[in-house]
mmCIF file of C-alpha atoms in Angstrom:
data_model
loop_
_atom_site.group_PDB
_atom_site.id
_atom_site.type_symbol
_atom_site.label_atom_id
_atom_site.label_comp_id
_atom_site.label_asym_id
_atom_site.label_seq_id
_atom_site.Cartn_x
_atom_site.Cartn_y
_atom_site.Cartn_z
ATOM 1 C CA UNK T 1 14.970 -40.327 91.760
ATOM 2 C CA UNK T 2 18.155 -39.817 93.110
ATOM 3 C CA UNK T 3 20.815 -42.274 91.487
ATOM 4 C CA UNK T 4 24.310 -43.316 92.755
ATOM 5 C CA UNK T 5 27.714 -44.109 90.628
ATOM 6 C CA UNK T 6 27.872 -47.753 90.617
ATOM 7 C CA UNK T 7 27.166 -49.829 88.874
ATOM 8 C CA UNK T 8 24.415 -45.720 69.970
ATOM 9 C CA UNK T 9 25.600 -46.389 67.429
ATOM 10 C CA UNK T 10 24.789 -43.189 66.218
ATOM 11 C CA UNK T 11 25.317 -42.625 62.001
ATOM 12 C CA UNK T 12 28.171 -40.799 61.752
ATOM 13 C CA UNK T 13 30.872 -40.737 59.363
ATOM 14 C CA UNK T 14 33.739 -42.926 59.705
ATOM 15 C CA UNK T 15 35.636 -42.221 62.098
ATOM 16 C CA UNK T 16 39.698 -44.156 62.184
ATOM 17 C CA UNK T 17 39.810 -47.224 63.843
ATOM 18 C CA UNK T 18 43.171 -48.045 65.414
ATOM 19 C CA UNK T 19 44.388 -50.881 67.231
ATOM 20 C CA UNK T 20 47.055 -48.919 69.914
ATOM 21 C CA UNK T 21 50.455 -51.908 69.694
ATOM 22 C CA UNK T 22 53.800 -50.022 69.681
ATOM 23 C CA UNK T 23 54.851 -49.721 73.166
ATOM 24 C CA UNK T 24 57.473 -46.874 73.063
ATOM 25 C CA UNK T 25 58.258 -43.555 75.401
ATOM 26 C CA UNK T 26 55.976 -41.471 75.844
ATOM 27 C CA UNK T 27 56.122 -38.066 73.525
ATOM 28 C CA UNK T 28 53.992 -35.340 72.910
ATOM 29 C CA UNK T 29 51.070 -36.015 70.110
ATOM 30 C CA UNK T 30 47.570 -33.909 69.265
ATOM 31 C CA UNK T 31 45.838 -36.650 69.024
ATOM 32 C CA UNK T 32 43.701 -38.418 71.780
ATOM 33 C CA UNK T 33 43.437 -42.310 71.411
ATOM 34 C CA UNK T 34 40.240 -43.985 73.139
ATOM 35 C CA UNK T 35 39.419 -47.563 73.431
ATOM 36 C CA UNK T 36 37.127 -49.117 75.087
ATOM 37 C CA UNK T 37 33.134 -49.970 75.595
ATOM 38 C CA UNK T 38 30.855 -50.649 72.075
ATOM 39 C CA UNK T 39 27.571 -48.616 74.260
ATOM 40 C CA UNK T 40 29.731 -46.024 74.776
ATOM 41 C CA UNK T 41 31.357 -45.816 71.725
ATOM 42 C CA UNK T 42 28.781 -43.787 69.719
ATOM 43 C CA UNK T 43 28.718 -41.177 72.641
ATOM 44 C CA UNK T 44 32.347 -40.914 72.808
ATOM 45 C CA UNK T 45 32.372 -40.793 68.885
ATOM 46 C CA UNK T 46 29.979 -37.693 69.175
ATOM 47 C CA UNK T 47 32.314 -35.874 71.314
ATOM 48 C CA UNK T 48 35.315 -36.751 69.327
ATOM 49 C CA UNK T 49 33.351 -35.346 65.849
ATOM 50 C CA UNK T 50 32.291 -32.075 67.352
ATOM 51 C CA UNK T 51 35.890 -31.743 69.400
ATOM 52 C CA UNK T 52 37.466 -32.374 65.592
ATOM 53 C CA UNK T 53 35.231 -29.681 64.042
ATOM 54 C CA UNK T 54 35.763 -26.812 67.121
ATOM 55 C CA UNK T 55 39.298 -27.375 67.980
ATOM 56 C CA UNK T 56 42.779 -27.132 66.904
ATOM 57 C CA UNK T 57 43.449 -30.315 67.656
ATOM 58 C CA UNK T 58 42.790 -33.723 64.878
ATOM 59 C CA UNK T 59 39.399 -36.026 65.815
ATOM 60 C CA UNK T 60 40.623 -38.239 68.259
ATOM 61 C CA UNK T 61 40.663 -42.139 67.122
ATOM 62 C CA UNK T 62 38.197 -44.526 68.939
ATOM 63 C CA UNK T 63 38.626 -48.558 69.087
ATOM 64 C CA UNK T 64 35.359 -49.910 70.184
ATOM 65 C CA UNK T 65 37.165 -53.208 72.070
ATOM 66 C CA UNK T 66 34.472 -53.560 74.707
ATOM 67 C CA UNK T 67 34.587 -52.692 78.343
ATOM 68 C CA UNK T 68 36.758 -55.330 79.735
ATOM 69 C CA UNK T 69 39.064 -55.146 76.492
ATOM 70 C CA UNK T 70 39.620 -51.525 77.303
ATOM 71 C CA UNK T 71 40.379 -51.355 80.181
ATOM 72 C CA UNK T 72 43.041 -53.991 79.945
ATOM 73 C CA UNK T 73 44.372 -51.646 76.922
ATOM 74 C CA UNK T 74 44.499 -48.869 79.361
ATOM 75 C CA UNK T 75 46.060 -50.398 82.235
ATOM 76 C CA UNK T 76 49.157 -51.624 80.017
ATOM 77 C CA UNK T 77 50.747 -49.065 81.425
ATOM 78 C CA UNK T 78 52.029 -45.238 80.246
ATOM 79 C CA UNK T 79 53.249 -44.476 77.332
ATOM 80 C CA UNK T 80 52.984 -44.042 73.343
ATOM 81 C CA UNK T 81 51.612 -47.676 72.963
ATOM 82 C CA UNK T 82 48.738 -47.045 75.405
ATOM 83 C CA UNK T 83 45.889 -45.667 75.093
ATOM 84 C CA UNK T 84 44.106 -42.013 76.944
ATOM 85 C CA UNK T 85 41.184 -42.974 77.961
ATOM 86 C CA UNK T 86 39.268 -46.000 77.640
ATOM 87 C CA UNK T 87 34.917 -46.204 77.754
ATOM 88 C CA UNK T 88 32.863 -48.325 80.240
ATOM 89 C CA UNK T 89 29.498 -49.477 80.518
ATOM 90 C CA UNK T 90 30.364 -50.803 83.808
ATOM 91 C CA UNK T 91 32.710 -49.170 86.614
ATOM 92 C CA UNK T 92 36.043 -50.189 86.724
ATOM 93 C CA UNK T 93 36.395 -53.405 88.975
ATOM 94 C CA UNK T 94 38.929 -53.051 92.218
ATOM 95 C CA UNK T 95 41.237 -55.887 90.406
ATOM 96 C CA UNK T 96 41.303 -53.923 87.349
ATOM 97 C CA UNK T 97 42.421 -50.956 89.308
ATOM 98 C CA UNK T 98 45.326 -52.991 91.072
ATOM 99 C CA UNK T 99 46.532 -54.384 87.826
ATOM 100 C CA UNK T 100 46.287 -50.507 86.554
ATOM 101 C CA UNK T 101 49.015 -49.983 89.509
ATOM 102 C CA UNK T 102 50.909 -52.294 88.939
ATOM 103 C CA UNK T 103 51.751 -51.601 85.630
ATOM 104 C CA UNK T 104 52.692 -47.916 87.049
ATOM 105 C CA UNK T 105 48.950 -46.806 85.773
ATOM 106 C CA UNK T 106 48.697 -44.678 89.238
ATOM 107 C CA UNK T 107 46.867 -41.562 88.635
ATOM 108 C CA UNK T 108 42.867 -41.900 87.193
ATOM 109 C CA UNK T 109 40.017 -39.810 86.736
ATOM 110 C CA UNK T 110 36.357 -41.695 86.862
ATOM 111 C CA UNK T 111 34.112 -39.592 84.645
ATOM 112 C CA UNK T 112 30.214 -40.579 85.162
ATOM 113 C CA UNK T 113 28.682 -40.033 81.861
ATOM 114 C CA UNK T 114 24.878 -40.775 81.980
ATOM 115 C CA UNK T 115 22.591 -44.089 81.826
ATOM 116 C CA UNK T 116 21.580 -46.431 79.752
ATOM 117 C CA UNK T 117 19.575 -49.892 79.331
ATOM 118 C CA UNK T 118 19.978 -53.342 78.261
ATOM 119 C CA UNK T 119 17.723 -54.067 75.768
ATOM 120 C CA UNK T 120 15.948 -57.570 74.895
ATOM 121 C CA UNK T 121 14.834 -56.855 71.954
ATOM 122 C CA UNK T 122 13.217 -58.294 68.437
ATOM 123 C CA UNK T 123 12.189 -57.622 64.854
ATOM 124 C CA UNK T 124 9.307 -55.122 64.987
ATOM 125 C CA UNK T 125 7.609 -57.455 62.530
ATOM 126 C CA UNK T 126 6.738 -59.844 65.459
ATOM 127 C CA UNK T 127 4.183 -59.834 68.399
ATOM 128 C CA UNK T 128 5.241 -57.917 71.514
ATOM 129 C CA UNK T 129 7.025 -60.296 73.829
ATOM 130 C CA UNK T 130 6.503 -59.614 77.813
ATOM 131 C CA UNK T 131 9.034 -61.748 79.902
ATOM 132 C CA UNK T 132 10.400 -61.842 83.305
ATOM 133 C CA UNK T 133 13.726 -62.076 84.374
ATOM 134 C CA UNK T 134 13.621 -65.276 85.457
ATOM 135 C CA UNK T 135 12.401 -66.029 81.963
ATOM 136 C CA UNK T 136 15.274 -64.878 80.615
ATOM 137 C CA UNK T 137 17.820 -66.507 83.094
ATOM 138 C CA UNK T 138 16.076 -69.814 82.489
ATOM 139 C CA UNK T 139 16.366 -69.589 78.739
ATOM 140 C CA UNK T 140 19.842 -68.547 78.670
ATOM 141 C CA UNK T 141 21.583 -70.247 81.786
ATOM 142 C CA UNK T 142 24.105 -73.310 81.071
ATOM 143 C CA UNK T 143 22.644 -74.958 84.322
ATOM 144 C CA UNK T 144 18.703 -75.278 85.780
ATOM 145 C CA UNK T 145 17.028 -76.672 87.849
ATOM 146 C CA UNK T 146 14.699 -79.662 86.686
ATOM 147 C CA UNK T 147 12.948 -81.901 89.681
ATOM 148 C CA UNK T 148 15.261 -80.410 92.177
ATOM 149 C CA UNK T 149 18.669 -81.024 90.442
ATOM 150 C CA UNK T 150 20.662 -78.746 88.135
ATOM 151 C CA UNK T 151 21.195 -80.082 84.736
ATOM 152 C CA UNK T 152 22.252 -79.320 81.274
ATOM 153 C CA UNK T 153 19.658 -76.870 80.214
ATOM 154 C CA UNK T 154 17.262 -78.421 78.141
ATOM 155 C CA UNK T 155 14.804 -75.881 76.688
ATOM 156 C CA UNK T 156 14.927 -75.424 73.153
ATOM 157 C CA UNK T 157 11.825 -73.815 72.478
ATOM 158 C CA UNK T 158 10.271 -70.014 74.675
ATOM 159 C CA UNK T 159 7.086 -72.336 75.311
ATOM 160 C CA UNK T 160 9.047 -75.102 76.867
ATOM 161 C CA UNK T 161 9.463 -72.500 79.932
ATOM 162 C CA UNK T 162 6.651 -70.951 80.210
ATOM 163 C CA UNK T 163 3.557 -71.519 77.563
ATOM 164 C CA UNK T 164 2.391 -67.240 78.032
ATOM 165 C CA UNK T 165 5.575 -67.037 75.648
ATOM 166 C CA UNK T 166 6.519 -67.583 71.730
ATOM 167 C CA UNK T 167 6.248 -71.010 70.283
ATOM 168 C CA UNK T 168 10.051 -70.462 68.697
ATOM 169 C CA UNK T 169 13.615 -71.838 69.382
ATOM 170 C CA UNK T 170 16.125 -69.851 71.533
ATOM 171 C CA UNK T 171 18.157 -67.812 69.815
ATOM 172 C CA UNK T 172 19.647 -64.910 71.634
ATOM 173 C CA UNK T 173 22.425 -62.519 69.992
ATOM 174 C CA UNK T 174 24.636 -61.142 72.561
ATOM 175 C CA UNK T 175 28.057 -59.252 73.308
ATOM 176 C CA UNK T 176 31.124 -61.244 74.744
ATOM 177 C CA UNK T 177 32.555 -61.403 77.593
ATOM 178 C CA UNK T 178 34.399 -58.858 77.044
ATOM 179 C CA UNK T 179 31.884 -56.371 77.015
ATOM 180 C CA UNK T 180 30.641 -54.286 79.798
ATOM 181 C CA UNK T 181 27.121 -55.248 78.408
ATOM 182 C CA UNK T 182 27.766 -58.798 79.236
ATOM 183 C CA UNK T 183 28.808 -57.777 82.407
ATOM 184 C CA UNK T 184 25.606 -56.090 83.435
ATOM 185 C CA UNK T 185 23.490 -58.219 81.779
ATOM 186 C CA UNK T 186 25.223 -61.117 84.541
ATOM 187 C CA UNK T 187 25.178 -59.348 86.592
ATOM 188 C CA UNK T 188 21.286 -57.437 86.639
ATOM 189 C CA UNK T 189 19.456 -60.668 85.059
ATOM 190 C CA UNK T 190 21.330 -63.803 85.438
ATOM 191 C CA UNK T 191 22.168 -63.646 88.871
ATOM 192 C CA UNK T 192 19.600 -60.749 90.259
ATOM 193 C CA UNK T 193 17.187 -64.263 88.912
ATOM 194 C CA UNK T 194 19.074 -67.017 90.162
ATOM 195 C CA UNK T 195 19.228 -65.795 94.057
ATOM 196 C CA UNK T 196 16.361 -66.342 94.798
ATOM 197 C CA UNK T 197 15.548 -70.090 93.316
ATOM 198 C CA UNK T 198 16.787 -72.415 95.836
ATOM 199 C CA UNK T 199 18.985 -74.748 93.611
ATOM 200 C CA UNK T 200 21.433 -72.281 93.705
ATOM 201 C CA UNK T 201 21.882 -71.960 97.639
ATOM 202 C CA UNK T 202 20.903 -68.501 97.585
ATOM 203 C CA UNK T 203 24.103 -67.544 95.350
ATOM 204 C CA UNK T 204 24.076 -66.032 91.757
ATOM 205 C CA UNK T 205 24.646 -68.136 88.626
ATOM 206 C CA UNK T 206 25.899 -66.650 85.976
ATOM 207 C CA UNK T 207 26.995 -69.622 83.575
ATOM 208 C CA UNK T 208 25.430 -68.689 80.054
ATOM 209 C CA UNK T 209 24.672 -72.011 77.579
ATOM 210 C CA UNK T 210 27.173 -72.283 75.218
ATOM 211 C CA UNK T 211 25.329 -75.249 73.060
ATOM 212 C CA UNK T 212 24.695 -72.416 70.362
ATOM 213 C CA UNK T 213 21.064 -70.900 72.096
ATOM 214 C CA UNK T 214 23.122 -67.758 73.169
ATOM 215 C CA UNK T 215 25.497 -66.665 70.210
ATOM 216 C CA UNK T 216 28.307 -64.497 70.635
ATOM 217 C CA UNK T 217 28.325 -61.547 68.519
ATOM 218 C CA UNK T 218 31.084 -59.253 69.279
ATOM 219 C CA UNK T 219 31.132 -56.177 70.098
ATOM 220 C CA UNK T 220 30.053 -54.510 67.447
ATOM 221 C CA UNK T 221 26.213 -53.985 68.407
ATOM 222 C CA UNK T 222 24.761 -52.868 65.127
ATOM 223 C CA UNK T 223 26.020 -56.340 64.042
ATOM 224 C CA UNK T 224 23.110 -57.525 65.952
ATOM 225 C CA UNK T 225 20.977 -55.322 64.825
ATOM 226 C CA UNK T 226 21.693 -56.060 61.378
ATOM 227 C CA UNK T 227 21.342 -60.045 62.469
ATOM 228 C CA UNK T 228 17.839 -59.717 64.316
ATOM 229 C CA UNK T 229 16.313 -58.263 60.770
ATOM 230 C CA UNK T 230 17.736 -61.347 59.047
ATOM 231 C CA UNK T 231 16.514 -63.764 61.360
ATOM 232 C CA UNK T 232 12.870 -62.658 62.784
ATOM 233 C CA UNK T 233 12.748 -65.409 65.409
ATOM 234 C CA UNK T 234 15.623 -64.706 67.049
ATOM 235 C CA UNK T 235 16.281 -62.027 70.238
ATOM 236 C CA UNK T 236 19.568 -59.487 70.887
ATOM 237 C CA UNK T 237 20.910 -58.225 73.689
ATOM 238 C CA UNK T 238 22.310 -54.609 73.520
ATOM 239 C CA UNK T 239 22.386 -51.168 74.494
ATOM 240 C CA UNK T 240 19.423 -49.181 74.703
ATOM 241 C CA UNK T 241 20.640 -46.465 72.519
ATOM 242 C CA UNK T 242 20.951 -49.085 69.585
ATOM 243 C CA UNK T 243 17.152 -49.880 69.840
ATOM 244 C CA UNK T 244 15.999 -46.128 69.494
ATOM 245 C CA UNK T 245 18.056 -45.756 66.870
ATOM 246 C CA UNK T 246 16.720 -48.154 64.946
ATOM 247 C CA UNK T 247 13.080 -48.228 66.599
ATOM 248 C CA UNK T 248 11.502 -48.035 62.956
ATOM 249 C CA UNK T 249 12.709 -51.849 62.622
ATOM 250 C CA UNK T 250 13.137 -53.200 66.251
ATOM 251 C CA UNK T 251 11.123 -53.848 69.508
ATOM 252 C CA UNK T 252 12.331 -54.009 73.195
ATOM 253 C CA UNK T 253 10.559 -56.749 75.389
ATOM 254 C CA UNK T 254 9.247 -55.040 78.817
ATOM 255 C CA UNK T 255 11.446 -57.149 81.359
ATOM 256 C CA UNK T 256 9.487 -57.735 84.789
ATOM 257 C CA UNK T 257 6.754 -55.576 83.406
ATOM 258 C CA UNK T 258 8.826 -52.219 82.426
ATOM 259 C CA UNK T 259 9.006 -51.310 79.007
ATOM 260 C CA UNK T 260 12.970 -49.968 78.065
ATOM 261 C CA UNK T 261 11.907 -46.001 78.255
ATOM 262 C CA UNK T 262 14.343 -42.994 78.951
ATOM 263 C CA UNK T 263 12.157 -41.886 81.913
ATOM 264 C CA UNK T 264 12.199 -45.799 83.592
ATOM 265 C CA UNK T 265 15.828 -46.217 82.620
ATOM 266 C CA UNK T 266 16.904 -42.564 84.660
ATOM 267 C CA UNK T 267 14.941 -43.707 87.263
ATOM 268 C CA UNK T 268 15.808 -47.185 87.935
ATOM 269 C CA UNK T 269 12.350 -48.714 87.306
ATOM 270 C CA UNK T 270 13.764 -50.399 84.430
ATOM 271 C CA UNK T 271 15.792 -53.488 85.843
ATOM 272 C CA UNK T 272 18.197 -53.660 83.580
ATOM 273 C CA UNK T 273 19.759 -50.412 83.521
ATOM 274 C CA UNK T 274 23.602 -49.102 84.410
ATOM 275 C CA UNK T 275 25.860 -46.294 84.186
ATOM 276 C CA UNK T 276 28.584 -45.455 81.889
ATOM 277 C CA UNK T 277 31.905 -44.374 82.496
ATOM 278 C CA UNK T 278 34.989 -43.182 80.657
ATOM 279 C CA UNK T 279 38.637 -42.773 82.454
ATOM 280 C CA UNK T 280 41.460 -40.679 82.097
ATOM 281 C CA UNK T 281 44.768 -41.534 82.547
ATOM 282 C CA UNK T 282 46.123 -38.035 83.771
ATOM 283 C CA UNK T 283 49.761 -38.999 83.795
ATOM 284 C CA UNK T 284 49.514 -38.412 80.194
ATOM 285 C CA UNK T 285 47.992 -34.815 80.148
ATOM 286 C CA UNK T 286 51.676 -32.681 79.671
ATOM 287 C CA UNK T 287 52.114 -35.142 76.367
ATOM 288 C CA UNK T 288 48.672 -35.031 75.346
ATOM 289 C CA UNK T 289 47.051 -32.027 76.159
ATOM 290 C CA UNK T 290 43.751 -32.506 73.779
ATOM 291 C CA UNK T 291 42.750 -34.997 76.209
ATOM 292 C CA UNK T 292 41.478 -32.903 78.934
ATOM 293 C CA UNK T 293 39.873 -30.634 76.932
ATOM 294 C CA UNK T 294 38.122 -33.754 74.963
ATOM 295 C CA UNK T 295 37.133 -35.293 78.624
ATOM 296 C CA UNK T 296 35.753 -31.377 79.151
ATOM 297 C CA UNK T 297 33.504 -31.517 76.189
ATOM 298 C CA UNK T 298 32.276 -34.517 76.989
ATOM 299 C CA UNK T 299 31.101 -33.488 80.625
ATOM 300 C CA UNK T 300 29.641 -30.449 79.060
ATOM 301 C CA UNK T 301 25.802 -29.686 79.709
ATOM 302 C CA UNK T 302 26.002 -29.205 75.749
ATOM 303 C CA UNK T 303 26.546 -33.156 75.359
ATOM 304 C CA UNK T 304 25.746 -34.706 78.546
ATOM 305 C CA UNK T 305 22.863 -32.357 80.192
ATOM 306 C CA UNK T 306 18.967 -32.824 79.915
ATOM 307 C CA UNK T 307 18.858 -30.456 76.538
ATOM 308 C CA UNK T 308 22.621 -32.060 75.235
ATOM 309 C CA UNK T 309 22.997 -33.542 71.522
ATOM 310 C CA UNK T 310 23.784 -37.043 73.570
ATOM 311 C CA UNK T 311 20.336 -37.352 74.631
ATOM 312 C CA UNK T 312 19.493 -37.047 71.101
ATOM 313 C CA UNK T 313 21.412 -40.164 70.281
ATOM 314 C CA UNK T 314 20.389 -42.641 72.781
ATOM 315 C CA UNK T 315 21.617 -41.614 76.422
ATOM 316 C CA UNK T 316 19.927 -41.209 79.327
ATOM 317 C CA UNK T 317 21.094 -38.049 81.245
ATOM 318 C CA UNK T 318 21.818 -38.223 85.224
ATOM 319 C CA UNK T 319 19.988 -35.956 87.044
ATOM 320 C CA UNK T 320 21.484 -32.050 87.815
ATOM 321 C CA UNK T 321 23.382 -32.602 90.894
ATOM 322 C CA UNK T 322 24.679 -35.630 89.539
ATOM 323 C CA UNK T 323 25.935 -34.311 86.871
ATOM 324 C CA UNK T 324 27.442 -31.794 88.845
ATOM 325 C CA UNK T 325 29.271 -33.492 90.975
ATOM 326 C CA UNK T 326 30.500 -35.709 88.103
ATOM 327 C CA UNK T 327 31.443 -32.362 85.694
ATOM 328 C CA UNK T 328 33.491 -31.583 89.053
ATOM 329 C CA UNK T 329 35.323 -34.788 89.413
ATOM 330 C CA UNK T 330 36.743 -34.399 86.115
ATOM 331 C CA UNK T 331 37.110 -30.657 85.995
ATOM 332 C CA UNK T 332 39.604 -30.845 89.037
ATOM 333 C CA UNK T 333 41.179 -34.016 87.605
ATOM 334 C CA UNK T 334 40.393 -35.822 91.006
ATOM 335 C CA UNK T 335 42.183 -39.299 91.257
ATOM 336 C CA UNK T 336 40.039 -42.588 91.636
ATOM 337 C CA UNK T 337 41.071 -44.282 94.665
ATOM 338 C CA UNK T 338 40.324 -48.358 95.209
ATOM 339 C CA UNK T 339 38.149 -47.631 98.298
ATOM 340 C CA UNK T 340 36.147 -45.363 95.730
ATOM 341 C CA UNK T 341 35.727 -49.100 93.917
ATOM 342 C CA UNK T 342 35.073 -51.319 97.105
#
């Protein structure tokens, strides 16, 4: 099923984590510096690994600061002190491209990576959990509606919402708001749910609880991982890719009756799916010429195709012609224009 472009962590050695500060001219370096999304960051660290071990060129160093983080990184402007390329799991919003301009950040390549889902999931030690989006948006939303007027929410307890589900407090693990994750998980649950339950005039809410039911975790998704083994009652929100890697000790919930496979996340069945970016900030590529041939790699049927090692790790390859079109985009260094956004 044809997709369009809109809208993990693997175990690998460590790889250096640096936090890009010293704004200074821009000179010629080997290394490629990446910030950006925590999905993408285990894809992106694949590439850099294997572009370390084939290349003349060093391992280029990755800061997983989440999508929005990233991209306010790379739109700084040009320079030493800023970044190459920064990962998505979102596109790149229209304001983020005008702030990009007007910080002279005027020349950028969109590169469409793959897909991947947002996972509700649990300790494997529990029951299997079915629930709904609107499930989910009334569990987790700051407002809802009780006898016709939005109030503080009130539920404490799965059961309280709907007795099919878990007699156990609400506890949800899930990225910030800085995250691309968070993003999508707004905007595909929370307000895909909310437009259509009247107390919200037809408009999406988005408002998550902040009375300690939904508990910010930073981006950092194996944190959460880590989290949901200590505490069996509780639920995470995360990348796909983070659940089949550790599938021997996790569960996904099926969300409006769709279990979180590859085949229903590449389709769209799955309702809580999105693509993933990265972008290139070509007015760097005389003073950094490892970059392209990173962003290259990346786009390569070797990583990205049906038979690439990304697959292996989590992501869900587009299909051919996407991928085609998307290998071109980069390969002629096309520019991302705002209407391309819009």
């Amino acid at each position: 099923m044809s997709r369009t472009f809109k809208n993990r962590a693997i175990k690998t050695t460590a790889i250096a984590v640096a936090v890009i500060g010293v704004v200074g001219v821009a000179q010629a370096r080997d290394q490629v510096r990446i910030v950006g999304s925590s999905t993408v960051y285990p894809f992106s660290s694949y590439v850099a690994e294997e572009f370390g071990a084939i290349s003349d060129y060093p391992t280029p160093v990755i800061e997983s600061t989440g999508s929005g983080g990233g991209l306010r990184l790379f739109c700084n402007g040009v320079g030493e002190g800023t970044p190459d390329i920064t990962n998505a799991s979102r596109r790149m919003k229209p304001s983020e491209f005008e702030r990009c301009a007007e910080n002279g950040v005027t020349d950028i390549t969109e590169a469409f990576v793959g897909y991947d889902g947002i996972a509700f999931a649990q300790a494997g030690t529990n029951e299997a959990m079915d629930v709904t989006r609107e499930q989910l948006f009334l569990a987790l939303a700051a407002k809802v509606p009780v006898d016709g007027e939005l109030v503080d929410n009130p539920y404490k307890k799965w059961n309280e919402i709907d007795a099919s589900l878990p007699n156990r407090e609400i506890v949800v693990y899930g990225p910030p708001t800085t995250s691309g994750t968070r993003d999508a998980f707004e905007e595909l649950v929370m307000e895909a749910a909310s437009e259509s339950i009247d107390a919200y005039g037809g408009e999406g809410y988005t408002d998550i609880r902040a009375d300690g039911a939904y508990i910010d975790s930073g981006e950092n998704d194996n944190l959460i991982v880590k989290r949901l083994t200590a505490n069996t009652s509780a639920f995470g929100v995360f990348g796909y890719s983070f659940l089949e890697e550790n599938s021997d000790s996790l569960q996904g919930s099926t969300i409006d009756g769709v279990a979180p496979t590859p085949e229903a996340i590449g389709s769209g069945e799955y309702p809580v799916s999105r693509s993933l970016f990265f972008y290139i900030k070509n007015q760097h590529a005389d003073d950094v010429p490892a970059m392209y041939e990173y962003a290259d790699l990346f786009m390569s049927e070797q990583m990205v195709g049906e038979l690439g090692y990304l697959k292996g790790v989590g992501l869900i390859p587009a299909e051919e012609n996407l991928r085609g079109d998307a290998r071109g985009v980069v390969e002629s260094r096309t520019a991302l224009e705002l209407s391309d956004l819009n």
